Coordinates of C-alpha atoms in Angstrom, one line a residue:
Chain A
X1435 CA 0.0 0.0 0.0
X1436 CA 2.7 2.4 1.0
X1437 CA 4.6 1.4 -2.1
X1438 CA 1.6 2.2 -4.2
X1439 CA 1.2 5.7 -2.7
X1440 CA 4.9 6.4 -3.1
X1441 CA 4.8 5.3 -6.7
X1442 CA 1.8 7.6 -7.3
X1443 CA 3.6 10.5 -5.7
X1444 CA 6.7 9.8 -7.9
X1445 CA 4.4 9.8 -11.0
X1446 CA 3.4 13.3 -10.1
X1447 CA 6.9 14.6 -10.8
X1448 CA 6.8 14.5 -14.6
X1449 CA 3.2 15.8 -14.4
X1450 CA 4.3 18.8 -12.4
X1451 CA 7.3 19.3 -14.6
X1452 CA 5.3 19.5 -17.8
X1453 CA 2.6 21.6 -16.2
X1454 CA 5.1 24.1 -15.0
X1455 CA 6.7 24.3 -18.5
X1456 CA 3.2 24.9 -20.1
X1457 CA 2.3 27.6 -17.6
X1458 CA 5.7 29.2 -17.9
X1459 CA 5.2 29.4 -21.7
X1460 CA 2.0 31.3 -21.4
X1461 CA 4.1 34.5 -21.1
X1462 CA 6.3 33.6 -24.0
X1463 CA 3.5 32.6 -26.4
X1464 CA 2.4 36.2 -26.4
X1465 CA 3.0 37.4 -30.0
X1466 CA 5.8 39.9 -30.3
X1467 CA 7.3 41.4 -27.1
X1468 CA 5.3 40.6 -24.0
X1469 CA 6.5 43.9 -22.5
X1470 CA 4.9 45.8 -25.4
X1471 CA 1.7 43.8 -24.8
X1472 CA 1.6 44.7 -21.1
X1473 CA 2.7 48.3 -21.2
X1474 CA 1.3 49.3 -24.6
X1475 CA 3.3 51.0 -27.4
X1476 CA 3.5 54.4 -25.8
X1477 CA 5.6 53.2 -22.8
X1478 CA 9.1 54.7 -22.4
X1479 CA 12.2 52.7 -23.1
X1480 CA 13.2 52.8 -19.4
X1481 CA 9.8 51.5 -18.2
X1482 CA 10.1 48.7 -20.7
X1483 CA 13.6 47.8 -19.7
X1484 CA 12.7 47.9 -16.0
X1485 CA 9.7 45.6 -16.5
X1486 CA 11.8 43.3 -18.7
X1487 CA 14.4 43.0 -16.0
X1488 CA 11.7 42.5 -13.4
X1489 CA 10.1 39.6 -15.4
X1490 CA 13.6 38.3 -16.1
X1491 CA 12.9 38.6 -19.8
X1492 CA 16.5 39.7 -20.5
X1493 CA 17.8 36.2 -19.7
X1494 CA 17.9 33.3 -22.1
X1495 CA 14.7 31.3 -22.1
X1496 CA 16.0 28.2 -20.4
X1497 CA 17.6 30.3 -17.6
X1498 CA 14.3 32.1 -17.2
X1499 CA 12.5 28.8 -16.8
X1500 CA 14.8 27.5 -14.1
X1501 CA 14.8 30.8 -12.2
X1502 CA 11.0 30.9 -12.3
X1503 CA 10.6 27.2 -11.5
X1504 CA 13.0 27.5 -8.6
X1505 CA 11.0 30.4 -7.1
X1506 CA 7.7 28.5 -7.7
X1507 CA 9.2 25.5 -5.7
X1508 CA 9.8 27.8 -2.8
X1509 CA 6.2 29.0 -3.0
X1510 CA 7.1 32.3 -4.7
X1511 CA 4.7 32.8 -7.6
X1512 CA 6.0 36.3 -8.3
X1513 CA 4.4 39.7 -8.0
X1514 CA 1.5 41.3 -9.8
X1515 CA 2.5 43.7 -12.6
X1516 CA -0.5 45.8 -11.8
X1517 CA -0.2 46.5 -8.1
X1518 CA 3.0 44.7 -7.2
X1519 CA 1.3 42.5 -4.6
X1520 CA 2.4 38.9 -4.0
X1521 CA 0.6 36.6 -6.4
X1522 CA 0.4 33.8 -3.8
X1523 CA -1.0 36.1 -1.2
X1524 CA -3.7 37.3 -3.6
X1525 CA -4.5 33.7 -4.5
X1526 CA -4.8 32.5 -0.9
X1527 CA -6.9 35.5 -0.1
X1528 CA -9.4 34.7 -2.9
X1529 CA -9.3 30.9 -2.7
X1530 CA -11.9 30.7 0.1
X1531 CA -14.8 31.8 -2.1
X1532 CA -13.9 29.3 -4.8
X1533 CA -13.5 26.5 -2.2
X1534 CA -16.9 27.2 -0.6
X1535 CA -18.4 27.2 -4.1
X1536 CA -16.7 24.0 -5.1
X1537 CA -17.4 22.0 -2.0
X1538 CA -21.0 23.3 -1.7
X1539 CA -21.8 22.3 -5.3
X1540 CA -20.2 18.9 -5.1
X1541 CA -22.1 18.1 -1.9
X1542 CA -25.4 19.3 -3.5
X1543 CA -24.7 17.3 -6.6
X1544 CA -24.1 14.1 -4.6
X1545 CA -27.3 14.6 -2.7
X1546 CA -29.3 15.2 -5.9
X1547 CA -27.6 12.3 -7.8
X1548 CA -28.0 9.8 -5.0
X1549 CA -31.6 10.5 -4.5
X1550 CA -32.4 10.8 -8.2
X1551 CA -30.3 7.8 -9.3
X1552 CA -31.5 5.5 -6.5
X1553 CA -35.2 6.3 -7.2
X1554 CA -34.6 5.8 -10.9
X1555 CA -32.9 2.5 -10.4
X1556 CA -35.6 1.2 -8.0
X1557 CA -38.2 2.1 -10.6
X1558 CA -36.2 1.0 -13.7
X1559 CA -38.1 1.4 -17.0
X1560 CA -41.0 3.4 -15.6
X1561 CA -41.8 7.1 -16.3
X1562 CA -40.0 8.0 -13.1
X1563 CA -36.8 6.4 -14.4
X1564 CA -37.2 8.1 -17.8
X1565 CA -37.8 11.5 -16.3
X1566 CA -34.6 11.2 -14.1
X1567 CA -32.7 10.1 -17.2
X1568 CA -34.2 13.0 -19.2
X1569 CA -33.3 15.5 -16.5
X1570 CA -29.8 14.1 -16.3
X1571 CA -29.4 14.4 -20.1
X1572 CA -30.4 18.0 -20.0
X1573 CA -28.0 18.6 -17.1
X1574 CA -25.2 17.1 -19.2
X1575 CA -26.0 19.1 -22.3
X1576 CA -26.7 22.6 -21.1
X1577 CA -23.8 24.9 -20.4
X1578 CA -23.5 26.0 -16.7
X1579 CA -23.4 29.7 -17.6
X1580 CA -26.7 29.5 -19.3
X1581 CA -28.3 27.7 -16.3
X1582 CA -26.8 30.4 -14.1
X1583 CA -28.4 33.2 -16.2
X1584 CA -31.8 31.5 -16.2
X1585 CA -31.7 31.0 -12.4
X1586 CA -30.6 34.5 -11.9
X1587 CA -33.3 35.9 -14.1
X1588 CA -36.0 33.8 -12.3
X1589 CA -35.0 34.0 -8.7
X1590 CA -33.1 37.2 -8.5
X1591 CA -34.4 39.5 -11.2
X1592 CA -38.1 38.5 -11.5
X1593 CA -39.0 37.1 -8.1
X1594 CA -36.3 39.0 -6.2
X1595 CA -35.9 36.2 -3.7
X1596 CA -32.1 36.1 -3.8
X1597 CA -29.3 38.6 -4.5
X1598 CA -28.2 38.4 -8.1
X1599 CA -24.6 39.3 -7.7
X1600 CA -22.0 39.9 -5.0
X1601 CA -20.5 38.2 -2.0
X1602 CA -20.4 38.6 1.8
X1603 CA -17.8 36.9 3.9
X1604 CA -19.2 34.2 6.3
X1605 CA -17.6 35.9 9.3
X1606 CA -19.3 39.2 8.4
X1607 CA -22.9 38.0 8.0
X1608 CA -23.5 34.3 7.7
X1609 CA -27.1 34.6 6.4
X1610 CA -26.1 36.9 3.6
X1611 CA -23.1 34.6 2.8
X1612 CA -25.5 31.7 2.3
X1613 CA -28.0 33.8 0.3
X1614 CA -25.3 34.9 -2.1
X1615 CA -24.0 31.4 -2.6
X1616 CA -27.3 29.7 -3.1
X1617 CA -27.7 30.4 -6.8
X1618 CA -24.0 29.7 -7.8
X1619 CA -24.0 26.5 -5.8
X1620 CA -27.3 25.3 -7.2
X1621 CA -26.1 26.1 -10.7
X1622 CA -22.9 24.0 -10.5
X1623 CA -24.5 21.3 -8.3
X1624 CA -27.4 20.8 -10.8
X1625 CA -25.1 20.6 -13.8
X1626 CA -22.8 18.1 -12.1
X1627 CA -25.7 16.1 -10.8
X1628 CA -26.5 15.2 -14.4
X1629 CA -23.5 12.9 -15.0
X1630 CA -23.5 11.8 -11.4
X1631 CA -27.1 10.6 -11.3
X1632 CA -26.6 8.6 -14.5
X1633 CA -23.6 6.9 -12.8
X1634 CA -25.6 6.3 -9.6
X1635 CA -28.4 4.8 -11.6
X1636 CA -26.2 2.4 -13.5
X1637 CA -24.2 1.4 -10.4
X1638 CA -27.5 0.8 -8.5
X1639 CA -28.9 -1.3 -11.3
X1640 CA -25.7 -3.3 -11.3
X1641 CA -25.9 -3.8 -7.5
X1642 CA -29.6 -4.7 -7.5
X1643 CA -28.9 -7.6 -9.9
X1644 CA -26.2 -9.1 -7.7
X1645 CA -26.7 -12.4 -5.9
X1646 CA -26.7 -10.9 -2.4
X1647 CA -29.8 -8.9 -3.3
X1648 CA -31.6 -12.0 -4.3
X1649 CA -30.6 -13.5 -0.9
X1650 CA -31.8 -10.4 0.9
X1651 CA -35.1 -10.6 -1.0
X1652 CA -35.4 -14.3 -0.2
X1653 CA -34.9 -13.4 3.5
X1654 CA -38.0 -11.2 3.2
X1655 CA -36.4 -7.8 3.6
X1656 CA -38.5 -4.8 2.4
X1657 CA -37.7 -3.1 -0.9
X1658 CA -36.7 0.0 1.0
X1659 CA -34.2 -1.9 3.1
X1660 CA -32.7 -3.7 0.1
X1661 CA -32.3 -0.6 -1.9
X1662 CA -31.0 1.8 0.8
X1663 CA -29.2 -0.5 3.2
X1664 CA -27.6 -3.0 0.9
X1665 CA -27.4 -1.8 -2.7
X1666 CA -26.8 1.9 -2.1
X1667 CA -24.0 1.2 0.4
X1668 CA -22.1 -0.8 -2.2
X1669 CA -22.8 1.7 -5.0
X1670 CA -21.5 4.6 -2.9
X1671 CA -17.7 3.9 -3.5
X1672 CA -17.7 4.7 -7.3
X1673 CA -20.2 7.5 -6.7
X1674 CA -18.0 9.3 -4.1
X1675 CA -14.9 8.7 -6.3
X1676 CA -16.6 10.3 -9.3
X1677 CA -17.8 13.2 -7.1
X1678 CA -14.2 13.7 -5.9
X1679 CA -13.0 13.9 -9.5
X1680 CA -15.8 16.3 -10.3
X1681 CA -14.5 18.6 -7.5
X1682 CA -11.6 19.3 -9.9
X1683 CA -13.8 19.9 -12.8
X1684 CA -15.8 22.4 -10.8
X1685 CA -12.7 24.4 -10.4
X1686 CA -12.9 25.0 -14.2
X1687 CA -16.6 25.8 -14.3
X1688 CA -16.3 28.0 -11.3
X1689 CA -14.4 30.5 -13.4
X1690 CA -17.5 31.2 -15.5
X1691 CA -19.9 31.0 -12.6
X1692 CA -17.9 33.4 -10.4
X1693 CA -17.9 35.9 -13.3
X1694 CA -21.7 35.8 -13.7
X1695 CA -22.4 36.2 -10.0
X1696 CA -19.5 38.6 -9.3
X1697 CA -18.0 36.3 -6.7
X1698 CA -14.5 37.5 -5.8
X1699 CA -12.8 34.1 -6.2
X1700 CA -10.0 32.6 -8.2
X1701 CA -12.0 32.4 -11.5
X1702 CA -12.8 36.1 -11.3
X1703 CA -9.1 36.8 -10.5
X1704 CA -7.9 34.9 -13.7
X1705 CA -10.4 36.7 -16.0
X1706 CA -9.6 40.2 -14.5
X1707 CA -5.9 39.5 -14.7
X1708 CA -6.2 38.5 -18.3
X1709 CA -8.0 41.8 -19.1
X1710 CA -5.2 43.7 -17.2
X1711 CA -2.5 41.6 -18.9
X1712 CA -1.2 40.7 -15.5
X1713 CA 0.6 37.6 -16.7
X1714 CA 2.3 36.6 -13.4
X1715 CA -1.1 36.6 -11.8
X1716 CA -2.7 34.6 -14.7
X1717 CA 0.2 32.1 -14.6
X1718 CA 0.2 31.8 -10.8
X1719 CA -3.6 31.3 -10.5
X1720 CA -3.8 28.7 -13.4
X1721 CA -0.8 26.8 -11.9
X1722 CA -2.3 26.9 -8.5
X1723 CA -5.8 25.6 -9.6
X1724 CA -4.2 22.9 -11.8
X1725 CA -2.0 21.7 -8.9
X1726 CA -5.1 21.5 -6.7
X1727 CA -6.9 19.6 -9.5
X1728 CA -4.0 17.1 -9.7
X1729 CA -3.8 16.7 -5.9
X1730 CA -7.5 16.1 -5.6
X1731 CA -7.3 13.4 -8.3
X1732 CA -4.4 11.8 -6.4
X1733 CA -6.3 11.8 -3.1
X1734 CA -9.4 10.3 -4.7
X1735 CA -7.2 7.6 -6.3
X1736 CA -5.6 6.8 -3.0
X1737 CA -8.8 6.7 -1.0
X1738 CA -10.4 4.6 -3.7
X1739 CA -7.6 2.1 -3.3
X1740 CA -7.9 2.2 0.5
X1741 CA -11.6 1.4 0.2
X1742 CA -11.4 -1.4 -2.3
X1743 CA -8.3 -3.7 -2.3
X1744 CA -9.7 -5.5 -5.4
X1745 CA -9.3 -2.3 -7.4
X1746 CA -5.8 -1.7 -6.2
X1747 CA -4.7 -5.1 -7.5
X1748 CA -6.5 -4.6 -10.8
X1749 CA -5.1 -1.1 -11.2
X1750 CA -1.5 -2.2 -10.5
X1751 CA -1.8 -5.0 -13.1
X1752 CA -3.0 -2.6 -15.7
X1753 CA -0.2 -0.2 -15.0
X1754 CA 2.5 -2.8 -15.4
Chain B
X386 CA 0.3 -20.4 -29.6
X387 CA -2.2 -22.0 -27.2
X388 CA -2.2 -18.7 -25.4
X389 CA -3.3 -16.9 -28.5
X390 CA -6.1 -19.4 -29.2
X391 CA -7.5 -18.9 -25.8
X392 CA -7.3 -15.1 -26.4
X393 CA -9.1 -15.4 -29.7
X394 CA -11.8 -17.7 -28.6
X395 CA -12.2 -15.7 -25.4
X396 CA -12.8 -12.6 -27.5
X397 CA -15.3 -14.4 -29.7
X398 CA -17.3 -15.5 -26.7
X399 CA -17.3 -12.0 -25.3
X400 CA -18.4 -10.8 -28.7
X401 CA -21.3 -13.2 -29.0
X402 CA -22.4 -12.5 -25.5
X403 CA -22.3 -8.8 -26.1
X404 CA -24.2 -8.8 -29.3
X405 CA -26.9 -10.9 -27.8
X406 CA -27.2 -8.7 -24.8
X407 CA -27.2 -5.5 -26.7
X408 CA -29.8 -6.1 -29.2
X409 CA -32.1 -3.6 -27.5
X410 CA -29.0 -1.4 -26.8
X411 CA -28.3 -1.4 -30.5
X412 CA -31.7 -0.2 -31.4
X413 CA -31.4 2.5 -28.8
X414 CA -28.1 3.5 -30.3
X415 CA -29.7 3.7 -33.7
X416 CA -32.3 6.1 -32.3
X417 CA -29.6 8.2 -30.7
X418 CA -27.7 8.2 -33.9
X419 CA -30.7 9.3 -35.8
X420 CA -31.8 12.1 -33.4
X421 CA -28.2 13.3 -33.0
X422 CA -27.6 13.1 -36.7
X423 CA -30.7 15.1 -37.6
X424 CA -29.8 17.8 -35.0
X425 CA -26.3 18.1 -36.2
X426 CA -27.4 18.1 -39.9
X427 CA -29.8 20.9 -39.2
X428 CA -27.1 23.0 -37.5
X429 CA -24.6 22.2 -40.3
X430 CA -27.1 23.3 -43.0
X431 CA -27.8 26.5 -41.0
X432 CA -24.0 27.2 -40.8
X433 CA -23.4 26.6 -44.5
X434 CA -26.5 28.5 -45.8
X435 CA -26.6 31.2 -43.1
X436 CA -26.6 34.1 -45.5
X437 CA -29.5 32.7 -47.5
X438 CA -31.6 31.5 -44.5
X439 CA -31.2 34.4 -42.1
X440 CA -33.9 37.0 -42.5
X441 CA -31.6 39.9 -41.6
X442 CA -27.9 40.8 -41.5
X443 CA -26.8 39.7 -38.0
X444 CA -25.1 43.1 -37.4
X445 CA -27.9 45.2 -38.8
X446 CA -29.4 47.6 -36.1
X447 CA -33.1 48.2 -35.9
X448 CA -33.0 50.9 -33.4
X449 CA -36.7 51.5 -33.3
X450 CA -37.3 47.8 -32.5
X451 CA -34.9 47.3 -29.6
X452 CA -35.9 44.6 -27.1
X453 CA -38.9 43.5 -29.1
X454 CA -40.4 40.1 -28.3
X455 CA -40.9 37.4 -30.9
X456 CA -43.1 38.8 -33.7
X457 CA -43.9 38.2 -37.4
X458 CA -41.0 40.4 -38.5
X459 CA -38.6 39.2 -35.8
X460 CA -39.3 35.6 -35.2
X461 CA -37.2 35.3 -32.0
X462 CA -37.3 39.0 -31.1
X463 CA -34.4 41.5 -31.1
X464 CA -31.6 42.3 -28.7
X465 CA -30.5 45.5 -26.9
X466 CA -29.3 47.1 -30.2
X467 CA -32.3 46.0 -32.1
X468 CA -30.4 43.2 -33.9
X469 CA -32.5 40.2 -35.1
X470 CA -31.9 37.3 -32.6
X471 CA -32.8 34.6 -35.1
X472 CA -30.3 35.9 -37.7
X473 CA -27.6 36.1 -35.0
X474 CA -28.3 32.5 -34.0
X475 CA -28.1 31.3 -37.5
X476 CA -24.8 33.1 -38.1
X477 CA -23.7 32.0 -34.6
X478 CA -24.0 28.4 -35.7
X479 CA -21.6 29.2 -38.5
X480 CA -19.1 30.6 -35.9
X481 CA -19.5 27.6 -33.5
X482 CA -19.2 25.0 -36.2
X483 CA -16.2 26.8 -37.7
X484 CA -14.5 26.8 -34.3
X485 CA -15.5 23.2 -33.8
X486 CA -14.2 22.1 -37.2
X487 CA -10.9 23.9 -36.9
X488 CA -10.3 22.7 -33.3
X489 CA -11.2 19.1 -34.1
X490 CA -8.9 19.2 -37.2
X491 CA -6.0 20.4 -35.1
X492 CA -6.7 17.9 -32.3
X493 CA -7.0 15.0 -34.7
X494 CA -3.9 16.0 -36.8
X495 CA -1.7 16.3 -33.7
X496 CA -3.3 13.5 -31.7
X497 CA -3.3 10.9 -34.4
X498 CA 0.3 11.6 -35.3
X499 CA 1.6 11.6 -31.7
X500 CA -0.6 8.6 -30.7
X501 CA 0.4 6.5 -33.7
X502 CA 4.1 7.2 -33.2
X503 CA 3.8 6.4 -29.4
X504 CA 1.8 3.2 -29.9
X505 CA 3.8 1.9 -32.9
X506 CA 7.3 2.8 -31.9
X507 CA 6.8 2.1 -28.2
X508 CA 9.7 2.1 -25.7
X509 CA 11.1 5.3 -24.3
X510 CA 9.4 7.5 -26.9
X511 CA 6.0 6.1 -26.0
X512 CA 6.9 6.7 -22.3
X513 CA 7.9 10.3 -22.8
X514 CA 5.0 11.2 -25.1
X515 CA 2.4 9.6 -22.8
X516 CA 3.9 11.3 -19.7
X517 CA 3.5 14.6 -21.5
X518 CA 0.0 13.7 -22.6
X519 CA -1.0 12.8 -19.0
X520 CA 0.4 16.0 -17.7
X521 CA -1.6 18.0 -20.3
X522 CA -4.7 16.0 -19.5
X523 CA -4.3 16.9 -15.9
X524 CA -5.2 20.5 -16.6
X525 CA -8.9 21.4 -16.4
X526 CA -9.6 21.9 -20.2
X527 CA -11.2 25.3 -19.8
X528 CA -8.3 26.5 -17.7
X529 CA -5.7 25.5 -20.2
X530 CA -7.7 27.0 -23.1
X531 CA -8.0 30.2 -21.0
X532 CA -4.3 30.4 -20.4
X533 CA -3.5 29.8 -24.1
X534 CA -6.0 32.4 -25.3
X535 CA -4.7 34.9 -22.7
X536 CA -1.3 34.7 -24.3
X537 CA -2.1 34.3 -28.0
X538 CA -5.0 36.7 -28.0
X539 CA -8.7 36.7 -28.9
X540 CA -10.2 35.8 -32.2
X541 CA -11.7 32.9 -34.2
X542 CA -8.4 31.3 -35.2
X543 CA -6.6 31.7 -31.9
X544 CA -9.6 30.4 -29.9
X545 CA -9.9 27.4 -32.3
X546 CA -6.1 26.8 -32.1
X547 CA -6.2 26.9 -28.3
X548 CA -9.1 24.5 -28.0
X549 CA -7.5 22.1 -30.6
X550 CA -4.2 22.0 -28.8
X551 CA -6.0 21.3 -25.5
X552 CA -7.6 18.2 -26.9
X553 CA -4.5 16.8 -28.8
X554 CA -3.5 14.6 -25.8
X555 CA -7.0 13.1 -25.6
X556 CA -6.9 12.0 -29.3
X557 CA -3.3 10.8 -28.8
X558 CA -4.4 8.6 -26.0
X559 CA -7.3 7.1 -28.0
X560 CA -5.1 6.6 -31.1
X561 CA -2.3 5.0 -29.1
X562 CA -4.7 2.6 -27.5
X563 CA -6.1 1.4 -30.8
X564 CA -2.7 1.1 -32.4
X565 CA -1.5 -1.0 -29.4
X566 CA -4.6 -3.3 -29.9
X567 CA -4.2 -3.6 -33.6
X568 CA -0.4 -4.0 -33.5
X569 CA -0.8 -7.4 -31.9
X570 CA -3.4 -8.7 -34.3
X571 CA -2.6 -11.6 -36.6
X572 CA -2.9 -9.7 -39.8
X573 CA -0.3 -7.2 -38.7
X574 CA 2.0 -10.0 -37.6
X575 CA 1.4 -11.6 -41.0
X576 CA 2.2 -8.4 -42.8
X577 CA 5.4 -8.0 -40.9
X578 CA 6.4 -11.6 -41.6
X579 CA 5.8 -10.9 -45.3
X580 CA 8.4 -8.2 -45.0
X581 CA 6.3 -5.0 -45.3
X582 CA 7.9 -1.9 -44.0
X583 CA 6.7 -0.8 -40.6
X584 CA 5.4 2.6 -41.9
X585 CA 3.4 0.9 -44.6
X586 CA 1.9 -1.4 -42.0
X587 CA 1.1 1.6 -39.8
X588 CA -0.5 3.5 -42.7
X589 CA -2.3 0.9 -44.7
X590 CA -3.0 -1.9 -42.2
X591 CA -3.3 -0.4 -38.7
X592 CA -4.5 3.0 -39.8
X593 CA -7.9 2.1 -41.3
X594 CA -9.0 0.1 -38.2
X595 CA -8.3 3.1 -35.9
X596 CA -10.7 5.3 -37.8
X597 CA -13.9 4.4 -35.8
X598 CA -12.7 5.4 -32.3
X599 CA -11.2 8.6 -33.8
X600 CA -14.5 9.5 -35.4
X601 CA -16.2 9.0 -32.0
X602 CA -13.7 11.1 -30.1
X603 CA -13.8 13.8 -32.8
X604 CA -17.6 14.1 -32.3
X605 CA -17.2 14.5 -28.6
X606 CA -14.4 17.1 -29.0
X607 CA -16.6 19.0 -31.4
X608 CA -19.2 19.4 -28.7
X609 CA -16.6 20.3 -26.1
X610 CA -15.1 22.9 -28.5
X611 CA -18.5 24.6 -29.0
X612 CA -19.0 24.8 -25.2
X613 CA -15.5 26.1 -24.6
X614 CA -15.7 28.7 -27.4
X615 CA -19.0 29.9 -25.9
X616 CA -17.5 30.0 -22.4
X617 CA -14.4 31.9 -23.6
X618 CA -16.5 34.4 -25.6
X619 CA -18.9 34.7 -22.7
X620 CA -15.9 35.6 -20.4
X621 CA -14.9 38.2 -22.9
X622 CA -11.6 36.6 -23.9
X623 CA -12.8 34.5 -26.9
X624 CA -14.3 36.0 -30.0
X625 CA -14.6 39.8 -30.3
X626 CA -18.0 41.6 -30.4
X627 CA -20.0 42.2 -32.6
X628 CA -19.2 38.7 -34.0
X629 CA -22.5 36.7 -33.8
X630 CA -21.2 34.1 -31.3
X631 CA -23.7 32.4 -29.0
X632 CA -21.4 33.0 -26.0
X633 CA -21.1 36.7 -26.8
X634 CA -24.8 37.0 -27.1
X635 CA -25.3 35.3 -23.7
X636 CA -22.8 37.7 -22.2
X637 CA -24.6 40.7 -23.5
X638 CA -28.0 39.2 -22.5
X639 CA -27.0 38.9 -18.8
X640 CA -26.8 42.6 -18.5
X641 CA -30.4 43.0 -19.7
X642 CA -32.2 40.3 -17.7
X643 CA -34.7 42.8 -16.5
X644 CA -35.5 43.9 -20.0
X645 CA -35.7 40.8 -22.1
X646 CA -36.1 37.1 -21.4
X647 CA -35.6 36.3 -25.1
X648 CA -32.0 37.5 -25.3
X649 CA -30.7 34.9 -22.8
X650 CA -33.2 32.2 -23.8
X651 CA -32.4 31.5 -27.4
X652 CA -28.6 31.5 -27.6
X653 CA -28.6 29.1 -24.6
X654 CA -31.1 26.8 -26.4
X655 CA -28.9 26.8 -29.5
X656 CA -25.7 25.8 -27.5
X657 CA -27.6 23.1 -25.6
X658 CA -29.2 21.7 -28.7
X659 CA -26.0 21.6 -30.7
X660 CA -24.1 20.0 -27.8
X661 CA -26.9 17.5 -27.2
X662 CA -27.0 16.6 -30.8
X663 CA -23.3 16.0 -31.0
X664 CA -23.3 14.0 -27.8
X665 CA -26.1 11.8 -29.0
X666 CA -24.3 11.4 -32.3
X667 CA -21.0 10.5 -30.6
X668 CA -22.7 7.9 -28.2
X669 CA -24.7 6.5 -31.1
X670 CA -21.7 6.2 -33.4
X671 CA -19.6 4.5 -30.6
X672 CA -22.2 1.8 -30.2
X673 CA -22.9 1.6 -34.0
X674 CA -19.4 1.5 -35.3
X675 CA -18.0 -1.0 -32.9
X676 CA -20.1 -2.3 -30.0
X677 CA -17.3 -4.5 -28.9
X678 CA -14.5 -1.9 -28.9
X679 CA -14.6 -1.5 -25.2
X680 CA -14.7 -5.2 -24.3
X681 CA -11.8 -6.0 -26.7
X682 CA -9.8 -3.0 -25.4
X683 CA -10.4 -4.2 -21.8
X684 CA -9.6 -7.8 -22.7
X685 CA -6.4 -6.8 -24.4
X686 CA -5.0 -4.5 -21.7
X687 CA -6.0 -7.1 -19.1
X688 CA -4.1 -9.9 -20.8

């Protein structure tokens, strides 16, 4: 087991290496001189030279990469071009909103999916099943930002039940914090619930056809007990795994959702930094989010293995 | 030799079992294929014949008719500048499908080449290429596309290029997988024994049998490209207004939610329908082209 975890950790080294090269290249893919792109053409030569030196652009590319990567390894993501503040500090300051949004929507999606998927599987082939499947298909196909706009239009603009945009810190006013997060969390949760309830349904149908269910039925257990106590418990492992992986995907969708609801999170930070051409901030935030994404995947993988030794063996065989 | 016989017979058994079990699944996949195909065909026709179908120029302003609801002269209403929503949708399909087509071409060209080399050459080259592919797959797709567009700039070509590059590793993975499966097949061994050159084998023998999985993955990437383009344009870093992009129109619409429900409604329906159609087409094609692809893949990697 420890061997497996160590091997998975070692496998991360090339992943991090390639990721850092890609993120590093973001600044260098800028057509022409990135300094011109940042400062505009009217900037004085001194200003350009000073920024060039600050970004290390006067060094050869390979030297620049190693200097940058060395700083990143010590946790220094550089400073904002716009206000000079530390990129990492800004990220940590804004990460809370994104984390609340991500965790909230994953939890909501698991709840929706487990209820929907279980009910569908217990009533397989009926109109209940078909409507859950239909709703799931809609959830998979509609873009999150469209759902966000529709929800905002209905609940915030027309019925004025919830605030449409903005954010309040939980320490400041917890009720307002919840009210501001409801629509974004529901948007992301509902979208994710689509794929997750399809998975729940198929896992449950799989479990319900196993021998132990026949035994349970023969013992005279009620349908409720069979579905919820026996089948659901076994179906939960893949469901929770998938939800864990989705937590990473949410980090991507959160960019758009934060923009719509004006939530001051990491997504908003990336988009604003792109507009301001604050490349260190863009690079730092994308690198940060991607690393989190990778680490979540790793944690999910490891916990999956801890939960189910059969999978561990199968997985190792496949890798070798 | 005996080992191979077991493998072959095992695969046959799996095949028979599968085809028996999936008779109903096959019919369902035909239905998916049909519905998906029709939706995609309609959008494709709209994209191609946009100038002839659209009632107005998508950029033409009808200042007197701003925010008008659906009517006889404007079937889906008008937007904040009095532009005809229907015409913008029709031209929007042209933009979306252009981005989709360019992105898919780039992803396929890069992915097929890299995947084929990795799978066919094997060894250290395979290892290096696949480690790089894994690392690129570890990025959330929208995030990587966003970073690329942030540096190479907005516009139809840059956005399509960024999306295409993001999906190269995905195609490469699929391609490598099929090449690995095919490489061990008897006909390839036979061709090799007959002394054909490795590149001829790759091109003329292995190549054709990798087309099905590539078509399927291309359809899925087409759908993803449409969503990502819409998301990037929505964020204001993708295409540039006043281009009739569905994502741009949604972004404009969100500022006028109190004025018009038609502005946010129709572009969203267009994106969802196009994506739904492509997803159905992809799922249907996967079942239709090779219902056994997954069982044989699994069987081969397991053995």
